[in-house]
Amino acid sequence: MLRIGLIVPPGFAVLSFAPLSVFEAANTVLEKPFYEVQAVSLTGGRIPNSFGMEMDTVRVTDGTFDTLLVGSPPEIHPQSPELLSFLRGTTAATRRVASICIGAFILGDAGLLDGRRATTHWFYAKELQRRYPKATVEMDRIFITDGQIWTSAGMTAGIDLALGLVERDIGREATRELARMLVVHHRRAGGQSQHSAMLDMDAASDRVQTALQFAQSNLAMPLTVEKLAEAARLSPRQFSRVFRIETGISPAKAIENLRLEAARLLLEQGRLPVEEIANKTGFGDRERMRRSFMRVFGQSPQSVRNGSAPLASF
């Protein structure tokens, strides 16, 4: 059985608990107690969370753990020297050490990010880079794995990180079943952007949202205004007017953004040929996709694949 410990700093954000549900559900999928999960702290005892409630923890030094997760503190502030010293010593006996949201700053204070790639909530990424110049902070990533150190973006990205950890242990097929059990619509890859084209458009009406969801599920096909209007059950003229009012952009630009986002993820995953990605995402050919990437991101698709460098948002 693999022991998972969640280190909870005083005042920790309650969303730090969300990743633990992944390990709990994995036991159900596997039909055996594969993971043992505990909330831990340096001192043990009752630790308050961001809601002001307290929870019981065990002393982290009372046992050994396969994986340690560092929960998100309520704000960025210095941690105790004892905790930092403990974390520095974990790499010898612990297979993986991971941070959730701004828990990355705790790993940074312990020196565990030096010489490594890391991420955190996009709002704090520049500050993480400023404080820990020996790290390479990639602010547009859901989670990053660099050796035995894992870091996640903010909020629900901790669930994606936990699914990534579990996938390493039990394989992709079982993890896909686990994601379905958790009612996770799509298990996001670590390289996926923290920003979402669908979220940026933020359509207010159900009809426009339905059209966008139809487009996202059918990127390979020609997506004309007439086809989108049909999905929204509006006339093409009415659909174009409502769409621009709600999203601030034209339907054509929205479709391009969705295609760019999908193509970028496939490129970063590095499994499919560029020509196939262009076809799957509706660009039709690699040259048309290249022109869109250069215009929006300032990089070619091949550059993204070779470097997986952070890209500008839409």
mmCIF file of C-alpha atoms in Angstrom:
data_model
loop_
_atom_site.group_PDB
_atom_site.id
_atom_site.type_symbol
_atom_site.label_atom_id
_atom_site.label_comp_id
_atom_site.label_asym_id
_atom_site.label_seq_id
_atom_site.Cartn_x
_atom_site.Cartn_y
_atom_site.Cartn_z
ATOM 1 C CA MET A 1 0.000 0.000 0.000
ATOM 2 C CA LEU A 2 1.277 3.467 -0.931
ATOM 3 C CA ARG A 3 1.061 6.099 1.814
ATOM 4 C CA ILE A 4 0.019 9.581 0.689
ATOM 5 C CA GLY A 5 0.492 12.470 3.106
ATOM 6 C CA LEU A 6 -1.053 15.908 2.688
ATOM 7 C CA ILE A 7 0.949 18.488 4.649
ATOM 8 C CA VAL A 8 -1.512 21.140 5.799
ATOM 9 C CA PRO A 9 -0.043 24.488 6.884
ATOM 10 C CA PRO A 10 -2.105 26.534 9.370
ATOM 11 C CA GLY A 11 -5.029 28.217 7.645
ATOM 12 C CA PHE A 12 -4.673 25.946 4.599
ATOM 13 C CA ALA A 13 -7.124 26.386 1.715
ATOM 14 C CA VAL A 14 -9.863 23.766 1.881
ATOM 15 C CA LEU A 15 -9.409 23.039 -1.845
ATOM 16 C CA SER A 16 -6.126 21.414 -0.828
ATOM 17 C CA PHE A 17 -8.293 18.449 0.177
ATOM 18 C CA ALA A 18 -9.742 17.971 -3.314
ATOM 19 C CA PRO A 19 -6.753 15.972 -4.653
ATOM 20 C CA LEU A 20 -7.164 13.438 -1.835
ATOM 21 C CA SER A 21 -10.483 12.359 -3.331
ATOM 22 C CA VAL A 22 -8.539 11.089 -6.353
ATOM 23 C CA PHE A 23 -6.565 8.615 -4.242
ATOM 24 C CA GLU A 24 -9.680 7.611 -2.328
ATOM 25 C CA ALA A 25 -11.584 6.931 -5.549
ATOM 26 C CA ALA A 26 -8.616 5.017 -6.971
ATOM 27 C CA ASN A 27 -9.048 2.457 -4.178
ATOM 28 C CA THR A 28 -12.649 2.004 -5.321
ATOM 29 C CA VAL A 29 -11.695 1.580 -8.970
ATOM 30 C CA LEU A 30 -8.972 -0.919 -8.105
ATOM 31 C CA GLU A 31 -11.266 -2.703 -5.621
ATOM 32 C CA LYS A 32 -8.499 -2.837 -3.048
ATOM 33 C CA PRO A 33 -6.762 -0.467 -0.594
ATOM 34 C CA PHE A 34 -3.938 0.644 -2.902
ATOM 35 C CA TYR A 35 -3.485 4.068 -1.235
ATOM 36 C CA GLU A 36 -3.518 5.078 2.415
ATOM 37 C CA VAL A 37 -4.198 8.802 2.742
ATOM 38 C CA GLN A 38 -3.458 10.951 5.785
ATOM 39 C CA ALA A 39 -3.539 14.633 6.642
ATOM 40 C CA VAL A 40 -0.252 15.477 8.321
ATOM 41 C CA SER A 41 1.517 18.418 9.891
ATOM 42 C CA LEU A 42 4.848 19.071 11.510
ATOM 43 C CA THR A 43 3.423 19.089 15.042
ATOM 44 C CA GLY A 44 0.407 16.831 14.641
ATOM 45 C CA GLY A 45 -2.829 17.682 16.379
ATOM 46 C CA ARG A 46 -5.561 20.062 15.289
ATOM 47 C CA ILE A 47 -4.813 22.496 12.448
ATOM 48 C CA PRO A 48 -7.249 25.275 11.387
ATOM 49 C CA ASN A 49 -8.258 25.641 7.754
ATOM 50 C CA SER A 50 -9.303 28.686 5.728
ATOM 51 C CA PHE A 51 -12.900 28.320 6.966
ATOM 52 C CA GLY A 52 -11.770 28.549 10.577
ATOM 53 C CA MET A 53 -12.581 24.909 11.285
ATOM 54 C CA GLU A 54 -9.979 22.547 12.701
ATOM 55 C CA MET A 55 -8.978 19.074 11.649
ATOM 56 C CA ASP A 56 -6.898 16.377 13.257
ATOM 57 C CA THR A 57 -3.499 15.622 11.753
ATOM 58 C CA VAL A 58 -0.747 13.174 12.529
ATOM 59 C CA ARG A 59 2.901 14.081 12.833
ATOM 60 C CA VAL A 60 4.540 13.833 9.438
ATOM 61 C CA THR A 61 7.752 12.647 11.051
ATOM 62 C CA ASP A 62 6.043 9.633 12.629
ATOM 63 C CA GLY A 63 6.205 7.572 9.437
ATOM 64 C CA THR A 64 7.451 7.356 5.896
ATOM 65 C CA PHE A 65 5.425 8.339 2.837
ATOM 66 C CA ASP A 66 5.559 7.327 -0.793
ATOM 67 C CA THR A 67 4.179 10.728 -1.831
ATOM 68 C CA LEU A 68 3.893 14.000 0.051
ATOM 69 C CA LEU A 69 1.562 16.774 -1.076
ATOM 70 C CA VAL A 70 2.084 20.282 0.271
ATOM 71 C CA GLY A 71 -1.256 22.009 0.712
ATOM 72 C CA SER A 72 -1.863 25.615 -0.206
ATOM 73 C CA PRO A 73 -1.359 28.119 2.625
ATOM 74 C CA PRO A 74 -3.846 31.001 2.943
ATOM 75 C CA GLU A 75 -1.262 33.461 1.669
ATOM 76 C CA ILE A 76 2.423 33.655 0.839
ATOM 77 C CA HIS A 77 4.399 33.998 4.038
ATOM 78 C CA PRO A 78 7.488 32.372 5.584
ATOM 79 C CA GLN A 79 7.061 28.858 6.936
ATOM 80 C CA SER A 80 8.761 27.465 10.001
ATOM 81 C CA PRO A 81 12.441 26.538 9.658
ATOM 82 C CA GLU A 82 11.546 23.095 11.021
ATOM 83 C CA LEU A 83 9.112 22.415 8.168
ATOM 84 C CA LEU A 84 11.595 23.616 5.537
ATOM 85 C CA SER A 85 14.341 21.481 7.031
ATOM 86 C CA PHE A 86 12.039 18.464 7.005
ATOM 87 C CA LEU A 87 11.131 19.021 3.347
ATOM 88 C CA ARG A 88 14.790 19.274 2.351
ATOM 89 C CA GLY A 89 15.311 15.820 3.791
ATOM 90 C CA THR A 90 12.317 14.210 2.128
ATOM 91 C CA THR A 91 13.896 13.662 -1.275
ATOM 92 C CA ALA A 92 16.016 10.797 0.047
ATOM 93 C CA ALA A 93 13.116 8.736 1.450
ATOM 94 C CA THR A 94 10.042 9.997 -0.429
ATOM 95 C CA ARG A 95 9.402 9.033 -4.043
ATOM 96 C CA ARG A 96 7.455 12.184 -4.943
ATOM 97 C CA VAL A 97 6.915 15.612 -3.413
ATOM 98 C CA ALA A 98 4.160 17.760 -4.879
ATOM 99 C CA SER A 99 2.713 21.198 -4.191
ATOM 100 C CA ILE A 100 -0.835 22.430 -4.676
ATOM 101 C CA CYS A 101 -1.360 26.024 -5.829
ATOM 102 C CA ILE A 102 0.842 28.437 -3.841
ATOM 103 C CA GLY A 103 2.259 25.534 -1.848
ATOM 104 C CA ALA A 104 4.983 25.884 -4.511
ATOM 105 C CA PHE A 105 6.379 28.785 -2.481
ATOM 106 C CA ILE A 106 6.963 26.397 0.422
ATOM 107 C CA LEU A 107 8.926 24.073 -1.864
ATOM 108 C CA GLY A 108 10.816 27.112 -3.128
ATOM 109 C CA ASP A 109 11.732 28.187 0.401
ATOM 110 C CA ALA A 110 13.015 24.665 1.015
ATOM 111 C CA GLY A 111 15.230 24.897 -2.084
ATOM 112 C CA LEU A 112 13.407 22.070 -3.844
ATOM 113 C CA LEU A 113 12.649 24.138 -6.955
ATOM 114 C CA ASP A 114 16.253 25.108 -7.661
ATOM 115 C CA GLY A 115 17.241 23.972 -11.130
ATOM 116 C CA ARG A 116 13.743 22.664 -11.830
ATOM 117 C CA ARG A 117 10.697 23.632 -13.879
ATOM 118 C CA ALA A 118 7.687 24.588 -11.798
ATOM 119 C CA THR A 119 4.283 26.213 -11.918
ATOM 120 C CA THR A 120 1.678 27.699 -9.583
ATOM 121 C CA HIS A 121 -1.535 29.689 -9.816
ATOM 122 C CA TRP A 122 -1.107 32.081 -12.759
ATOM 123 C CA PHE A 123 -1.764 35.088 -10.520
ATOM 124 C CA TYR A 124 1.345 34.308 -8.425
ATOM 125 C CA ALA A 125 3.641 32.892 -11.122
ATOM 126 C CA LYS A 126 5.718 36.036 -11.652
ATOM 127 C CA GLU A 127 6.281 36.334 -7.916
ATOM 128 C CA LEU A 128 7.365 32.686 -7.760
ATOM 129 C CA GLN A 129 9.946 33.356 -10.477
ATOM 130 C CA ARG A 130 11.141 36.527 -8.755
ATOM 131 C CA ARG A 131 11.679 34.811 -5.424
ATOM 132 C CA TYR A 132 13.301 31.672 -6.808
ATOM 133 C CA PRO A 133 15.419 32.716 -9.810
ATOM 134 C CA LYS A 134 17.121 29.308 -9.938
ATOM 135 C CA ALA A 135 13.769 27.755 -10.901
ATOM 136 C CA THR A 136 12.154 27.976 -14.347
ATOM 137 C CA VAL A 137 8.567 29.000 -13.738
ATOM 138 C CA GLU A 138 6.105 28.177 -16.508
ATOM 139 C CA MET A 139 3.049 30.198 -15.637
ATOM 140 C CA ASP A 140 0.753 28.682 -18.258
ATOM 141 C CA ARG A 141 0.762 25.043 -17.169
ATOM 142 C CA ILE A 142 -1.793 22.946 -15.275
ATOM 143 C CA PHE A 143 0.935 20.940 -13.544
ATOM 144 C CA ILE A 144 4.598 20.175 -14.100
ATOM 145 C CA THR A 145 6.673 17.120 -13.300
ATOM 146 C CA ASP A 146 10.417 17.588 -12.948
ATOM 147 C CA GLY A 147 12.020 14.492 -11.515
ATOM 148 C CA GLN A 148 10.445 13.715 -8.173
ATOM 149 C CA ILE A 149 9.093 17.253 -7.725
ATOM 150 C CA TRP A 150 5.577 17.995 -8.968
ATOM 151 C CA THR A 151 3.875 21.397 -8.870
ATOM 152 C CA SER A 152 0.335 22.350 -9.829
ATOM 153 C CA ALA A 153 -1.514 25.483 -10.812
ATOM 154 C CA GLY A 154 -4.220 26.895 -8.594
ATOM 155 C CA MET A 155 -7.581 25.715 -7.394
ATOM 156 C CA THR A 156 -8.889 22.563 -9.145
ATOM 157 C CA ALA A 157 -5.557 21.937 -10.918
ATOM 158 C CA GLY A 158 -4.579 19.931 -7.840
ATOM 159 C CA ILE A 159 -7.050 17.285 -9.008
ATOM 160 C CA ASP A 160 -5.297 17.105 -12.380
ATOM 161 C CA LEU A 161 -1.963 16.741 -10.611
ATOM 162 C CA ALA A 162 -3.324 13.922 -8.439
ATOM 163 C CA LEU A 163 -4.702 12.145 -11.522
ATOM 164 C CA GLY A 164 -1.255 12.480 -13.087
ATOM 165 C CA LEU A 165 0.345 10.927 -10.006
ATOM 166 C CA VAL A 166 -2.141 8.073 -9.996
ATOM 167 C CA GLU A 167 -1.684 7.452 -13.726
ATOM 168 C CA ARG A 168 2.007 6.849 -13.100
ATOM 169 C CA ASP A 169 1.008 4.184 -10.554
ATOM 170 C CA ILE A 170 -1.945 2.364 -12.115
ATOM 171 C CA GLY A 171 -1.827 3.202 -15.830
ATOM 172 C CA ARG A 172 -3.855 5.258 -18.266
ATOM 173 C CA GLU A 173 -6.903 3.031 -18.708
ATOM 174 C CA ALA A 174 -7.616 2.671 -14.997
ATOM 175 C CA THR A 175 -7.069 6.411 -14.525
ATOM 176 C CA ARG A 176 -9.532 7.172 -17.312
ATOM 177 C CA GLU A 177 -12.121 5.086 -15.464
ATOM 178 C CA LEU A 178 -11.204 6.941 -12.278
ATOM 179 C CA ALA A 179 -11.758 10.305 -13.976
ATOM 180 C CA ARG A 180 -15.208 9.157 -15.072
ATOM 181 C CA MET A 181 -16.020 8.125 -11.526
ATOM 182 C CA LEU A 182 -15.022 11.576 -10.287
ATOM 183 C CA VAL A 183 -17.231 13.123 -12.992
ATOM 184 C CA VAL A 184 -14.214 14.958 -14.353
ATOM 185 C CA HIS A 185 -15.298 16.026 -17.823
ATOM 186 C CA HIS A 186 -11.776 15.887 -19.231
ATOM 187 C CA ARG A 187 -8.583 14.830 -17.504
ATOM 188 C CA ARG A 188 -6.319 17.713 -18.415
ATOM 189 C CA ALA A 189 -2.732 16.986 -19.333
ATOM 190 C CA GLY A 190 -0.046 18.780 -17.369
ATOM 191 C CA GLY A 191 1.025 20.787 -20.389
ATOM 192 C CA GLN A 192 -2.418 22.174 -20.993
ATOM 193 C CA SER A 193 -2.835 25.901 -20.581
ATOM 194 C CA GLN A 194 -4.305 27.324 -17.375
ATOM 195 C CA HIS A 195 -6.361 29.569 -19.658
ATOM 196 C CA SER A 196 -9.319 28.240 -21.623
ATOM 197 C CA ALA A 197 -10.702 29.612 -24.862
ATOM 198 C CA MET A 198 -14.201 28.514 -23.793
ATOM 199 C CA LEU A 199 -13.831 30.266 -20.440
ATOM 200 C CA ASP A 200 -12.463 33.427 -22.049
ATOM 201 C CA MET A 201 -15.515 33.660 -24.310
ATOM 202 C CA ASP A 202 -17.854 33.209 -21.319
ATOM 203 C CA ALA A 203 -21.109 33.047 -23.287
ATOM 204 C CA ALA A 204 -24.133 33.958 -21.188
ATOM 205 C CA SER A 205 -26.969 32.196 -22.998
ATOM 206 C CA ASP A 206 -27.512 28.465 -23.250
ATOM 207 C CA ARG A 207 -27.890 28.712 -27.023
ATOM 208 C CA VAL A 208 -24.472 30.255 -27.608
ATOM 209 C CA GLN A 209 -22.881 27.864 -25.118
ATOM 210 C CA THR A 210 -24.510 24.949 -26.978
ATOM 211 C CA ALA A 211 -23.064 26.195 -30.257
ATOM 212 C CA LEU A 212 -19.597 26.515 -28.724
ATOM 213 C CA GLN A 213 -19.776 23.041 -27.208
ATOM 214 C CA PHE A 214 -20.895 21.668 -30.582
ATOM 215 C CA ALA A 215 -17.921 23.370 -32.228
ATOM 216 C CA GLN A 216 -15.458 22.114 -29.632
ATOM 217 C CA SER A 217 -16.675 18.533 -30.191
ATOM 218 C CA ASN A 218 -16.552 18.807 -33.993
ATOM 219 C CA LEU A 219 -13.440 20.829 -34.786
ATOM 220 C CA ALA A 220 -12.457 18.583 -37.704
ATOM 221 C CA MET A 221 -15.575 19.451 -39.701
ATOM 222 C CA PRO A 222 -16.332 22.724 -41.529
ATOM 223 C CA LEU A 223 -17.928 24.984 -38.917
ATOM 224 C CA THR A 224 -19.855 27.606 -40.798
ATOM 225 C CA VAL A 225 -22.071 30.247 -39.226
ATOM 226 C CA GLU A 226 -25.027 28.331 -40.640
ATOM 227 C CA LYS A 227 -23.923 25.125 -38.930
ATOM 228 C CA LEU A 228 -23.368 26.879 -35.583
ATOM 229 C CA ALA A 229 -26.685 28.718 -35.885
ATOM 230 C CA GLU A 230 -28.406 25.393 -36.489
ATOM 231 C CA ALA A 231 -26.861 23.990 -33.288
ATOM 232 C CA ALA A 232 -28.059 27.089 -31.407
ATOM 233 C CA ARG A 233 -31.499 26.936 -33.032
ATOM 234 C CA LEU A 234 -31.227 30.494 -34.272
ATOM 235 C CA SER A 235 -31.170 32.053 -37.719
ATOM 236 C CA PRO A 236 -27.630 32.733 -39.010
ATOM 237 C CA ARG A 237 -28.178 36.489 -38.839
ATOM 238 C CA GLN A 238 -29.577 36.384 -35.303
ATOM 239 C CA PHE A 239 -26.875 33.951 -34.178
ATOM 240 C CA SER A 240 -24.023 36.161 -35.465
ATOM 241 C CA ARG A 241 -25.470 39.211 -33.716
ATOM 242 C CA VAL A 242 -26.077 37.454 -30.379
ATOM 243 C CA PHE A 243 -22.730 35.659 -30.518
ATOM 244 C CA ARG A 244 -20.752 38.884 -30.953
ATOM 245 C CA ILE A 245 -22.718 40.633 -28.188
ATOM 246 C CA GLU A 246 -22.052 37.812 -25.714
ATOM 247 C CA THR A 247 -18.441 36.957 -26.562
ATOM 248 C CA GLY A 248 -17.071 40.169 -28.075
ATOM 249 C CA ILE A 249 -15.667 38.314 -31.088
ATOM 250 C CA SER A 250 -16.970 36.853 -34.330
ATOM 251 C CA PRO A 251 -17.920 33.180 -34.671
ATOM 252 C CA ALA A 252 -14.989 32.689 -37.069
ATOM 253 C CA LYS A 253 -12.494 34.049 -34.530
ATOM 254 C CA ALA A 254 -14.010 31.897 -31.785
ATOM 255 C CA ILE A 255 -13.615 28.767 -33.901
ATOM 256 C CA GLU A 256 -10.003 29.655 -34.657
ATOM 257 C CA ASN A 257 -9.306 30.077 -30.917
ATOM 258 C CA LEU A 258 -10.824 26.680 -30.139
ATOM 259 C CA ARG A 259 -8.786 25.072 -32.917
ATOM 260 C CA LEU A 260 -5.583 26.742 -31.753
ATOM 261 C CA GLU A 261 -6.141 25.578 -28.183
ATOM 262 C CA ALA A 262 -6.794 21.985 -29.250
ATOM 263 C CA ALA A 263 -3.835 21.945 -31.649
ATOM 264 C CA ARG A 264 -1.492 23.404 -29.037
ATOM 265 C CA LEU A 265 -2.375 20.663 -26.549
ATOM 266 C CA LEU A 266 -1.847 17.910 -29.132
ATOM 267 C CA LEU A 267 1.498 19.402 -30.120
ATOM 268 C CA GLU A 268 2.680 19.583 -26.515
ATOM 269 C CA GLN A 269 1.688 15.960 -25.965
ATOM 270 C CA GLY A 270 3.962 15.122 -28.902
ATOM 271 C CA ARG A 271 2.227 11.958 -30.109
ATOM 272 C CA LEU A 272 0.680 12.849 -33.498
ATOM 273 C CA PRO A 273 2.302 14.146 -36.709
ATOM 274 C CA VAL A 274 1.763 17.854 -37.317
ATOM 275 C CA GLU A 275 -0.221 17.176 -40.504
ATOM 276 C CA GLU A 276 -2.600 14.874 -38.621
ATOM 277 C CA ILE A 277 -3.069 17.472 -35.884
ATOM 278 C CA ALA A 278 -3.921 20.078 -38.515
ATOM 279 C CA ASN A 279 -6.590 17.764 -39.913
ATOM 280 C CA LYS A 280 -8.006 16.694 -36.534
ATOM 281 C CA THR A 281 -8.404 20.297 -35.380
ATOM 282 C CA GLY A 282 -9.966 21.572 -38.599
ATOM 283 C CA PHE A 283 -7.109 23.626 -40.024
ATOM 284 C CA GLY A 284 -7.040 21.350 -43.043
ATOM 285 C CA ASP A 285 -3.304 21.543 -43.685
ATOM 286 C CA ARG A 286 -0.164 22.336 -41.725
ATOM 287 C CA GLU A 287 0.549 25.591 -43.576
ATOM 288 C CA ARG A 288 -2.787 27.111 -42.603
ATOM 289 C CA MET A 289 -2.193 26.002 -39.002
ATOM 290 C CA ARG A 290 1.331 27.463 -39.078
ATOM 291 C CA ARG A 291 0.022 30.855 -40.225
ATOM 292 C CA SER A 292 -2.521 30.917 -37.399
ATOM 293 C CA PHE A 293 0.111 29.973 -34.805
ATOM 294 C CA MET A 294 2.529 32.638 -36.041
ATOM 295 C CA ARG A 295 -0.173 35.316 -36.047
ATOM 296 C CA VAL A 296 -1.600 34.519 -32.590
ATOM 297 C CA PHE A 297 1.334 33.016 -30.652
ATOM 298 C CA GLY A 298 4.387 34.283 -32.544
ATOM 299 C CA GLN A 299 5.714 30.692 -32.817
ATOM 300 C CA SER A 300 5.350 27.931 -35.354
ATOM 301 C CA PRO A 301 3.686 24.624 -34.408
ATOM 302 C CA GLN A 302 7.057 22.881 -34.703
ATOM 303 C CA SER A 303 8.624 25.352 -32.252
ATOM 304 C CA VAL A 304 5.869 24.583 -29.759
ATOM 305 C CA ARG A 305 6.442 20.860 -30.170
ATOM 306 C CA ASN A 306 10.229 21.144 -29.841
ATOM 307 C CA GLY A 307 10.262 23.404 -26.816
ATOM 308 C CA SER A 308 6.807 23.234 -25.237
ATOM 309 C CA ALA A 309 7.515 26.837 -24.230
ATOM 310 C CA PRO A 310 4.851 28.954 -22.496
ATOM 311 C CA LEU A 311 2.738 30.796 -25.060
ATOM 312 C CA ALA A 312 0.809 34.007 -24.899
ATOM 313 C CA SER A 313 -2.911 33.696 -24.212
ATOM 314 C CA PHE A 314 -5.505 34.402 -26.891
#
